mmCIF file of N, CA and C in Angstrom:
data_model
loop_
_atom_site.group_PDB
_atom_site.id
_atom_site.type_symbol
_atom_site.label_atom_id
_atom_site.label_comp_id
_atom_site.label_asym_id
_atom_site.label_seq_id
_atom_site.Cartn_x
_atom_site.Cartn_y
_atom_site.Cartn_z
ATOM 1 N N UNK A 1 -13.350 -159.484 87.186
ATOM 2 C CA UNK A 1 -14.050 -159.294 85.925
ATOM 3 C C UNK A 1 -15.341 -160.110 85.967
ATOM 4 N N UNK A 2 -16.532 -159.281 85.611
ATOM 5 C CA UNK A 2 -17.482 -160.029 85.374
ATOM 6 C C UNK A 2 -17.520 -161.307 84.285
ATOM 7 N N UNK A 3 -18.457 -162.469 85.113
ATOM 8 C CA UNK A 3 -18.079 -163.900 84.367
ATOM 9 C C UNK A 3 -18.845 -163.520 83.030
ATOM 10 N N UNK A 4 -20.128 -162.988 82.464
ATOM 11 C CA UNK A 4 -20.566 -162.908 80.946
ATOM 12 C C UNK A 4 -19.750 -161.897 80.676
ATOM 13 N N UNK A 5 -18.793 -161.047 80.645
ATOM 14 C CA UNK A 5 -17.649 -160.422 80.145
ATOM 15 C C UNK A 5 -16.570 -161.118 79.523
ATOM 16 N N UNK A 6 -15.861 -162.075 80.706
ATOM 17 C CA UNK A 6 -14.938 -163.213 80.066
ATOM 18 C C UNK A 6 -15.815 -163.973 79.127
ATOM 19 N N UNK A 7 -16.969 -164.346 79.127
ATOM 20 C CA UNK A 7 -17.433 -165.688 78.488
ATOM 21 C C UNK A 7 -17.951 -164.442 76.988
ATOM 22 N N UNK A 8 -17.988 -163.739 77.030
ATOM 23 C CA UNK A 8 -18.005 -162.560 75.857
ATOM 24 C C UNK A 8 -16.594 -162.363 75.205
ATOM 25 N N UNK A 9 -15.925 -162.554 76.226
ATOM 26 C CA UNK A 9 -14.523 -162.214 75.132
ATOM 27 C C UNK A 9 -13.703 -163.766 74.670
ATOM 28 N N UNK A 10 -14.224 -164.534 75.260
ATOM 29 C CA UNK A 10 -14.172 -165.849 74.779
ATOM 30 C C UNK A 10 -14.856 -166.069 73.540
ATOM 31 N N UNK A 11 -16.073 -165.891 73.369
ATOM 32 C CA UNK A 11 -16.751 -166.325 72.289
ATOM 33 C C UNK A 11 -16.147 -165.271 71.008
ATOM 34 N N UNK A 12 -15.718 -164.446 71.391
ATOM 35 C CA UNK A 12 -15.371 -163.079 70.571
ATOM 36 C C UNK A 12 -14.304 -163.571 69.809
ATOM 37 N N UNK A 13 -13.162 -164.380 70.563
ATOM 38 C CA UNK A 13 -11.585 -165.019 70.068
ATOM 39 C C UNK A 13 -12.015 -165.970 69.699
ATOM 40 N N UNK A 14 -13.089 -166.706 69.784
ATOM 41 C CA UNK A 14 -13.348 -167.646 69.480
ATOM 42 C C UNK A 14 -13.846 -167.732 67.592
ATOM 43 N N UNK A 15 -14.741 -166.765 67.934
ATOM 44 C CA UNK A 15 -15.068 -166.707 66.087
ATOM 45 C C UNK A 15 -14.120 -165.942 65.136
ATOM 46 N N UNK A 16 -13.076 -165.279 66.033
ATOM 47 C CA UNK A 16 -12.148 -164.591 64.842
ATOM 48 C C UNK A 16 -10.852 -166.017 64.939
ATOM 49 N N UNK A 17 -10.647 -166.370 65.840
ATOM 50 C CA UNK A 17 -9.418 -167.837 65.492
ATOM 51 C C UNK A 17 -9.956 -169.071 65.057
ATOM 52 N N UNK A 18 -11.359 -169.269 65.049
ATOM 53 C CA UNK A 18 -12.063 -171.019 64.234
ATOM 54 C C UNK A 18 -11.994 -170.449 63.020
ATOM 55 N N UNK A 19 -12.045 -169.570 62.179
ATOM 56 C CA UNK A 19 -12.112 -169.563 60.963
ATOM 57 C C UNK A 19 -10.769 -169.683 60.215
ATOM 58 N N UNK A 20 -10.099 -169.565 60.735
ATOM 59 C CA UNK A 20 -8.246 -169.893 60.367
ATOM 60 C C UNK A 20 -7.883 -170.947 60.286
ATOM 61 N N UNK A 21 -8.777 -171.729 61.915
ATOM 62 C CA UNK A 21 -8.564 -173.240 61.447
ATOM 63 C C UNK A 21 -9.063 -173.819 61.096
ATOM 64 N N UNK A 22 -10.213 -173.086 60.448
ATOM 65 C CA UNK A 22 -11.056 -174.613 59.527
ATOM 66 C C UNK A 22 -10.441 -174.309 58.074
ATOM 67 N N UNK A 23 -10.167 -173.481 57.958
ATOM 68 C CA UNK A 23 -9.267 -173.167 56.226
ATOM 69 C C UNK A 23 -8.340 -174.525 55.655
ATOM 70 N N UNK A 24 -8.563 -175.077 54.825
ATOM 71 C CA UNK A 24 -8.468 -176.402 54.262
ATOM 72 C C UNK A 24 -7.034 -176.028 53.535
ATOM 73 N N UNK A 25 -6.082 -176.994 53.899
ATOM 74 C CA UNK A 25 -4.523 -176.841 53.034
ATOM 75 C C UNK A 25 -4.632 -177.845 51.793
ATOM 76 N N UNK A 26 -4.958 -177.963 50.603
ATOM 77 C CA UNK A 26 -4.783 -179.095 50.100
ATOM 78 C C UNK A 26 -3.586 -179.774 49.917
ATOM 79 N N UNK A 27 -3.984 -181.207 49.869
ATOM 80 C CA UNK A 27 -3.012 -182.148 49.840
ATOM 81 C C UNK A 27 -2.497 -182.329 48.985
ATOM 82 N N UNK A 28 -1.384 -182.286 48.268
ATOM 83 C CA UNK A 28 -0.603 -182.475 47.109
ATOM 84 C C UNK A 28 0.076 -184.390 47.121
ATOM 85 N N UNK A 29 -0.685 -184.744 46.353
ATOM 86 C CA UNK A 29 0.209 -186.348 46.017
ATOM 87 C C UNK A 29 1.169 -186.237 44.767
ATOM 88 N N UNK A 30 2.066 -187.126 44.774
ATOM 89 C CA UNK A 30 2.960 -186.963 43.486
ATOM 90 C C UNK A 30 2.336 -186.931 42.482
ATOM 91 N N UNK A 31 3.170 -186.673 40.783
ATOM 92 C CA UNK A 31 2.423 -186.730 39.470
ATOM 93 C C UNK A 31 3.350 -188.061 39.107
ATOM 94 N N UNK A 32 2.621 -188.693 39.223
ATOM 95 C CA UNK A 32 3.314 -190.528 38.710
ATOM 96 C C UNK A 32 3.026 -190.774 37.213
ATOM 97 N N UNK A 33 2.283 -189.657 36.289
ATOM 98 C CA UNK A 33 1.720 -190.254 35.150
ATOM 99 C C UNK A 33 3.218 -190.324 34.133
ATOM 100 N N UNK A 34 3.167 -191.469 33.320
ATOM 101 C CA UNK A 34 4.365 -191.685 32.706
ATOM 102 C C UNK A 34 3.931 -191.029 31.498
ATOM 103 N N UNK A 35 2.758 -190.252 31.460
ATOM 104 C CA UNK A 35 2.718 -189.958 30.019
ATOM 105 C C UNK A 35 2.935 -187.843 30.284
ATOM 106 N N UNK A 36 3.187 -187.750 31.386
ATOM 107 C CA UNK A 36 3.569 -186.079 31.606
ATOM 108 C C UNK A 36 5.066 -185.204 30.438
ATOM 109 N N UNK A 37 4.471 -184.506 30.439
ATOM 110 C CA UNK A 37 5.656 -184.107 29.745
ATOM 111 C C UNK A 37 6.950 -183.678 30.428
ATOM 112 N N UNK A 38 8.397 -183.453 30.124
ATOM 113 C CA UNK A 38 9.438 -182.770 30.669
ATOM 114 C C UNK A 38 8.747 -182.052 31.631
ATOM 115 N N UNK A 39 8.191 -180.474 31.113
ATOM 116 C CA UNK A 39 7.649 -179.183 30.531
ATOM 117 C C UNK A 39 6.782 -178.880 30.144
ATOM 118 N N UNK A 40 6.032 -177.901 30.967
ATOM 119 C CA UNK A 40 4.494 -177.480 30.055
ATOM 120 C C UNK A 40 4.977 -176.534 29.598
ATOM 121 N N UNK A 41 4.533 -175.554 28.050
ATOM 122 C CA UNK A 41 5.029 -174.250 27.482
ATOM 123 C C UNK A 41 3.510 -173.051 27.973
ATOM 124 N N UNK A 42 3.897 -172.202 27.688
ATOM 125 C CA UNK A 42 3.133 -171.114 27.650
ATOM 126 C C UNK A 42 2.281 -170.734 26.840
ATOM 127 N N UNK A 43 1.546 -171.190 26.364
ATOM 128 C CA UNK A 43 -0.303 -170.674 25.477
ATOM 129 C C UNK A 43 -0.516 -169.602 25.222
ATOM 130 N N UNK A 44 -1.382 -169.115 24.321
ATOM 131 C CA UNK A 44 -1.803 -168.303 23.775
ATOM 132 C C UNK A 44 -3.103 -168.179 23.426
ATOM 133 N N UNK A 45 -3.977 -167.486 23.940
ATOM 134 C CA UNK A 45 -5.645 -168.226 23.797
ATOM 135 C C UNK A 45 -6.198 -167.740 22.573
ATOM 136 N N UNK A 46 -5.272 -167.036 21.308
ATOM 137 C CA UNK A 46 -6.099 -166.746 20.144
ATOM 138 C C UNK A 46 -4.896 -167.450 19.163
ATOM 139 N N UNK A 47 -3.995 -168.264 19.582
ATOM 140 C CA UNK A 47 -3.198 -168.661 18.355
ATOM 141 C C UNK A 47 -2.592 -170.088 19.239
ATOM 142 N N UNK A 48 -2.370 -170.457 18.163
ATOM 143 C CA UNK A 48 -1.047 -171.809 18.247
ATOM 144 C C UNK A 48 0.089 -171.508 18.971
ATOM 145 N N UNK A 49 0.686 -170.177 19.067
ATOM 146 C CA UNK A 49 2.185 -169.456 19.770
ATOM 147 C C UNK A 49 1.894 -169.880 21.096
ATOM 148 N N UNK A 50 3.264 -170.629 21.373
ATOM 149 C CA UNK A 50 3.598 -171.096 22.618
ATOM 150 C C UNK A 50 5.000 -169.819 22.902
ATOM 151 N N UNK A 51 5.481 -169.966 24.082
ATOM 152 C CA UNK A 51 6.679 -169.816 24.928
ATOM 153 C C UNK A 51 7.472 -170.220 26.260
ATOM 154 N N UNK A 52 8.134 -170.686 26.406
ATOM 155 C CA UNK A 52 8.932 -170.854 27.407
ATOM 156 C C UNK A 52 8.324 -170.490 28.974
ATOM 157 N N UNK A 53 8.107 -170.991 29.907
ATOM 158 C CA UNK A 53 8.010 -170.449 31.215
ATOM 159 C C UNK A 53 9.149 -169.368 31.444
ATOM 160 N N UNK A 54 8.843 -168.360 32.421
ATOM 161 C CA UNK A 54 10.167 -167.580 33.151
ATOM 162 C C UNK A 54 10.318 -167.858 34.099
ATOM 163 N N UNK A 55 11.152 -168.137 34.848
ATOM 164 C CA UNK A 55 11.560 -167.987 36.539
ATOM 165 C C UNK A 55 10.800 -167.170 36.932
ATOM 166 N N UNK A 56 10.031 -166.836 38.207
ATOM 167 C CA UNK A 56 9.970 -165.274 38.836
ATOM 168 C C UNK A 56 8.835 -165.191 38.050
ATOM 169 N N UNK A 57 7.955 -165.377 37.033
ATOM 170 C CA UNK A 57 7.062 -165.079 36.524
ATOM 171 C C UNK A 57 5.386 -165.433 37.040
ATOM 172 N N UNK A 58 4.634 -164.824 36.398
ATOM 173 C CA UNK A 58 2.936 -165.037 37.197
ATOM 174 C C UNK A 58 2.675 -166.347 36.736
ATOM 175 N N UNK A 59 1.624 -167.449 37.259
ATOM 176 C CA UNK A 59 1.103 -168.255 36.327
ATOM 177 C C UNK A 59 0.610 -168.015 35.640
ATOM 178 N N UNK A 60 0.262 -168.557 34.368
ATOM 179 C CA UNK A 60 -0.358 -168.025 32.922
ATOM 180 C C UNK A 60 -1.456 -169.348 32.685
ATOM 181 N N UNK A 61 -2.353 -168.948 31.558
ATOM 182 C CA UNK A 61 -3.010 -170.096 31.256
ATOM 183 C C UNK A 61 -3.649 -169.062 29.972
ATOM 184 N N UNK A 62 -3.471 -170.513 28.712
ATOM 185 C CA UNK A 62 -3.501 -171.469 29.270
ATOM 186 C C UNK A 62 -1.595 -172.027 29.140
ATOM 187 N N UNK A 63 -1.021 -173.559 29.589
ATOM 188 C CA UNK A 63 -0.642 -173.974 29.716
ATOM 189 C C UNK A 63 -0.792 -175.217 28.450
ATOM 190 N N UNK A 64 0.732 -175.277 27.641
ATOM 191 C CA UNK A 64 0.485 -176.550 26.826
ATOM 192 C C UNK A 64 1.356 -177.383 26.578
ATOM 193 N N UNK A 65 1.025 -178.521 26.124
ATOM 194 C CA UNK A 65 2.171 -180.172 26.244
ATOM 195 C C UNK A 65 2.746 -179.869 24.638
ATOM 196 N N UNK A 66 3.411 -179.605 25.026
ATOM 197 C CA UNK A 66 4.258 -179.009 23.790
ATOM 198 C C UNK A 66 4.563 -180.095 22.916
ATOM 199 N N UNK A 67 3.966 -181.648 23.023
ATOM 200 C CA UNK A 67 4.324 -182.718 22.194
ATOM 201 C C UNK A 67 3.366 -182.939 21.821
ATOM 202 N N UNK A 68 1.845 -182.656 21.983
ATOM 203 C CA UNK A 68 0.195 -182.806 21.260
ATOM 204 C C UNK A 68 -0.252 -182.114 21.663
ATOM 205 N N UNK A 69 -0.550 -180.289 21.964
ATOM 206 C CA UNK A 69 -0.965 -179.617 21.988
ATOM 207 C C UNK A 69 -1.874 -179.491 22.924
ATOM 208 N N UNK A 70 -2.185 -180.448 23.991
ATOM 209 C CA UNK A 70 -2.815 -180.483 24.922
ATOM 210 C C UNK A 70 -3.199 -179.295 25.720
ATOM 211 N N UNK A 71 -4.393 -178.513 26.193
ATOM 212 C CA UNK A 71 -4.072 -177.350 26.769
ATOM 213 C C UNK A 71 -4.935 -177.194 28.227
ATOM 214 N N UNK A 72 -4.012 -176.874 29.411
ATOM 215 C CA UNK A 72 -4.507 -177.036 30.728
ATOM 216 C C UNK A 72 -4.679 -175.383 31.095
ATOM 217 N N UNK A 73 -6.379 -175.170 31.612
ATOM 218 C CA UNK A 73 -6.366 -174.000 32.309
ATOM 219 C C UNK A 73 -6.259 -173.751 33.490
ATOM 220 N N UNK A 74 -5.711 -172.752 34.192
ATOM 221 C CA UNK A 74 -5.393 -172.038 35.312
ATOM 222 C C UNK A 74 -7.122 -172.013 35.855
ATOM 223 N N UNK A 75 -6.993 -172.702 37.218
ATOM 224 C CA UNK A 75 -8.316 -172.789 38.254
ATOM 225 C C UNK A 75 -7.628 -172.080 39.252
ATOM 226 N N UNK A 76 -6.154 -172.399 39.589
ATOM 227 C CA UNK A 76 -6.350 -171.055 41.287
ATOM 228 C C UNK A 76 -4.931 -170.911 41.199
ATOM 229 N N UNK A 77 -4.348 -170.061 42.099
ATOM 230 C CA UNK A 77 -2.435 -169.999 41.507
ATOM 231 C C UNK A 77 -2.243 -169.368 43.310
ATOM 232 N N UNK A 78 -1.258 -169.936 43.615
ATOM 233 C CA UNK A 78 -0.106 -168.657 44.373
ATOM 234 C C UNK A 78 0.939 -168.680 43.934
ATOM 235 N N UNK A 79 1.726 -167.446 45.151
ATOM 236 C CA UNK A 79 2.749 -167.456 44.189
ATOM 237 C C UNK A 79 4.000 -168.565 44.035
ATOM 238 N N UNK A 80 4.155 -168.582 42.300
ATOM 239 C CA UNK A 80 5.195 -169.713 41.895
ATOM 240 C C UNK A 80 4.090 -170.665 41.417
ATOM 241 N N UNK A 81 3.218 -171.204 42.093
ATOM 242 C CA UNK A 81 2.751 -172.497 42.068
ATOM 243 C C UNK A 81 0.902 -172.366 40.927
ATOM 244 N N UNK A 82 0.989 -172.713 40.393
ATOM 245 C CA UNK A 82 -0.637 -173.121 39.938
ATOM 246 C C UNK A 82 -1.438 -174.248 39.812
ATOM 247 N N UNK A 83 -2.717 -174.443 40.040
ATOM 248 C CA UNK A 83 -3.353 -175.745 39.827
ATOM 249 C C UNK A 83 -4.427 -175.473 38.938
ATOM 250 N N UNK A 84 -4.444 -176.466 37.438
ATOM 251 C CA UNK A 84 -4.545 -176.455 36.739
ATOM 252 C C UNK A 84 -5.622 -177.857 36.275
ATOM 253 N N UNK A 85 -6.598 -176.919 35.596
ATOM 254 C CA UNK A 85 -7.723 -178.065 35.116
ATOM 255 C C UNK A 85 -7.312 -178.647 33.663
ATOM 256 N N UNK A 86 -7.282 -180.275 33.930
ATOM 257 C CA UNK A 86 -6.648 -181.099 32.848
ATOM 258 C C UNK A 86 -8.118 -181.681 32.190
ATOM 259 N N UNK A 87 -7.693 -181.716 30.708
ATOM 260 C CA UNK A 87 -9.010 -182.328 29.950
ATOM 261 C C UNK A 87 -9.034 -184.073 30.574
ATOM 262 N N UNK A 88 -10.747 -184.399 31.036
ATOM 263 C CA UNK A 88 -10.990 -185.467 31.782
ATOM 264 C C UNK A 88 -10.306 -186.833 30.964
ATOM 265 N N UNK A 89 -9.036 -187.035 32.030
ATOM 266 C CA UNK A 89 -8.650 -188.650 31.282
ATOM 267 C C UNK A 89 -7.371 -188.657 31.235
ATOM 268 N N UNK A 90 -7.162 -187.487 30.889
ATOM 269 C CA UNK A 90 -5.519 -186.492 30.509
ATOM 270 C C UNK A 90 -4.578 -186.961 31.428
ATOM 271 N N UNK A 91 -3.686 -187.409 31.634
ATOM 272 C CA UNK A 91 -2.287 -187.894 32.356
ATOM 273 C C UNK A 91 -2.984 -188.567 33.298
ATOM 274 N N UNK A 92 -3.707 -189.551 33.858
ATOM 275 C CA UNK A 92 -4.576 -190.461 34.380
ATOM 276 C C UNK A 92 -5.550 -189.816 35.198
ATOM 277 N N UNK A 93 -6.050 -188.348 35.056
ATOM 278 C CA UNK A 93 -6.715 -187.769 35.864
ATOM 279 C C UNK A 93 -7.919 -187.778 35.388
ATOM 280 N N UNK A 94 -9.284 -187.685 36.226
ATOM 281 C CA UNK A 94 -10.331 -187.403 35.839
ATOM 282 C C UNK A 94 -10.883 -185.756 36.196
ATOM 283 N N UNK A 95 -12.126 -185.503 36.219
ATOM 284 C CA UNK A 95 -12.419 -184.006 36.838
ATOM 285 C C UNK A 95 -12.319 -183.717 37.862
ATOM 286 N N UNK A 96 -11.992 -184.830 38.949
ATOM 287 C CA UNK A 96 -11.841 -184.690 40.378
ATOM 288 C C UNK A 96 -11.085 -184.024 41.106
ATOM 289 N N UNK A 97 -9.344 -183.611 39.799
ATOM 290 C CA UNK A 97 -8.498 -183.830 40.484
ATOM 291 C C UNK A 97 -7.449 -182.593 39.299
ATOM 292 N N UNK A 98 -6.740 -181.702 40.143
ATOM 293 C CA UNK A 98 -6.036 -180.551 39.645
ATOM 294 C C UNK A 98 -4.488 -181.013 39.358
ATOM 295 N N UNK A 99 -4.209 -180.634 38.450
ATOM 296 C CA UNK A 99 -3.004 -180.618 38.355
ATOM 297 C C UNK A 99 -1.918 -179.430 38.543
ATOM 298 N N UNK A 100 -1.156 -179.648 39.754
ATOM 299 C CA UNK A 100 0.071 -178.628 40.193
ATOM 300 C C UNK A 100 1.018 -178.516 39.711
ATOM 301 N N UNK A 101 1.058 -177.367 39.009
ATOM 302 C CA UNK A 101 2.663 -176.793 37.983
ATOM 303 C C UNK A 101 3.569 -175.700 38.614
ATOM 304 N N UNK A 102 4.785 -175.628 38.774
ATOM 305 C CA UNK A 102 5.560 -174.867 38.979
ATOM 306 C C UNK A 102 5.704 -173.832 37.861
ATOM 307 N N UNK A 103 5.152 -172.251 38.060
ATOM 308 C CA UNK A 103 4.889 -171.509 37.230
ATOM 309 C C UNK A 103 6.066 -171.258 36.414
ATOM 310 N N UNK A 104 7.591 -171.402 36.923
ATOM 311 C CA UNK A 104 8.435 -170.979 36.591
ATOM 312 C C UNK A 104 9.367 -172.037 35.321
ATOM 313 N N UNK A 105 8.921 -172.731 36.162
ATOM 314 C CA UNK A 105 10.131 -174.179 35.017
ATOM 315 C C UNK A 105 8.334 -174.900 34.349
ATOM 316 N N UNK A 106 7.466 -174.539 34.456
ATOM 317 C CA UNK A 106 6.474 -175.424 33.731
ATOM 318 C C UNK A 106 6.618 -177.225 34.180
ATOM 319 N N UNK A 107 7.393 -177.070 34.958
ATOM 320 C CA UNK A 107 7.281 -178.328 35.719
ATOM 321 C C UNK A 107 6.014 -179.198 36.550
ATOM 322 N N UNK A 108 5.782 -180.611 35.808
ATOM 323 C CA UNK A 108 4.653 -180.299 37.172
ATOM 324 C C UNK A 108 4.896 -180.934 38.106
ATOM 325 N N UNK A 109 4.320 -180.564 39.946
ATOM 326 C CA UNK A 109 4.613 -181.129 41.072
ATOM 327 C C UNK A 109 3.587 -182.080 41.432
ATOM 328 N N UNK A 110 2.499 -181.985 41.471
ATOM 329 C CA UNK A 110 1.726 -183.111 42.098
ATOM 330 C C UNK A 110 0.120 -182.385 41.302
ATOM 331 N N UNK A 111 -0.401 -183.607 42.030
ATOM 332 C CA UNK A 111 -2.046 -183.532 41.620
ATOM 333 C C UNK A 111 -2.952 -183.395 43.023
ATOM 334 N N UNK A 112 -4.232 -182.280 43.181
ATOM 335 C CA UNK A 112 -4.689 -182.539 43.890
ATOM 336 C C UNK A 112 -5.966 -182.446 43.935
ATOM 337 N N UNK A 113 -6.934 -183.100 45.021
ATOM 338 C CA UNK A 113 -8.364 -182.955 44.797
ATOM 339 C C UNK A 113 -9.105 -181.670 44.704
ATOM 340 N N UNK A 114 -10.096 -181.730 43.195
ATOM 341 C CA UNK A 114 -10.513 -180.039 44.058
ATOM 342 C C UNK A 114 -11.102 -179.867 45.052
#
């Protein structure tokens, strides 16, 4: 095989497999804030009506602290999981930093940088 053939199909695998690995996983640290709730409930963006998370269900937003009405919106979701923009200050977070809810139990799992 001609050598600029291989060094062509090198560069070729080369730009379709570097872009996979530069794709960024974010890091999830625990949610240590003692002021989190159980449970986040389910929002309603033209009323006060909350509801229950479902198992198996999409993330929703917005998201609220069902003990002061606090309300967190949906910034990016897969599935089960969402990360969620908290008002700056809110459970010791500033704007830096997302908060990860389990779509299903409204649970939250960790915080991470955006």
């Amino acid at each position: 095989m001609p050598r600029s053939l291989s060094r062509a199909r090198a560069l070729c695998v080369a730009f379709l497999v570097l872009p996979a690995g530069c794709a960024t996983e974010r890091t999830v640290l625990p949610a240590t804030s003692p002021d989190l709730p159980d449970h986040f409930v389910v929002g309603a963006f033209d009323s006060a009506e909350t509801t229950e998370p479902a198992p198996g269900s999409a993330c929703r937003s917005p998201l609220v602290d069902p003990r002061d009405g606090t309300r967190l919106i949906l910034f990016e979701s897969t599935p089960g999981r969402g990360l969620y923009e908290v008002p700056d200050g809110r459970y010791g977070l500033d704007d830096d930093y997302l908060l990860q809810v389990d779509c299903g139990t409204g649970r939250a799992l960790g915080i991470v940088r955006r």
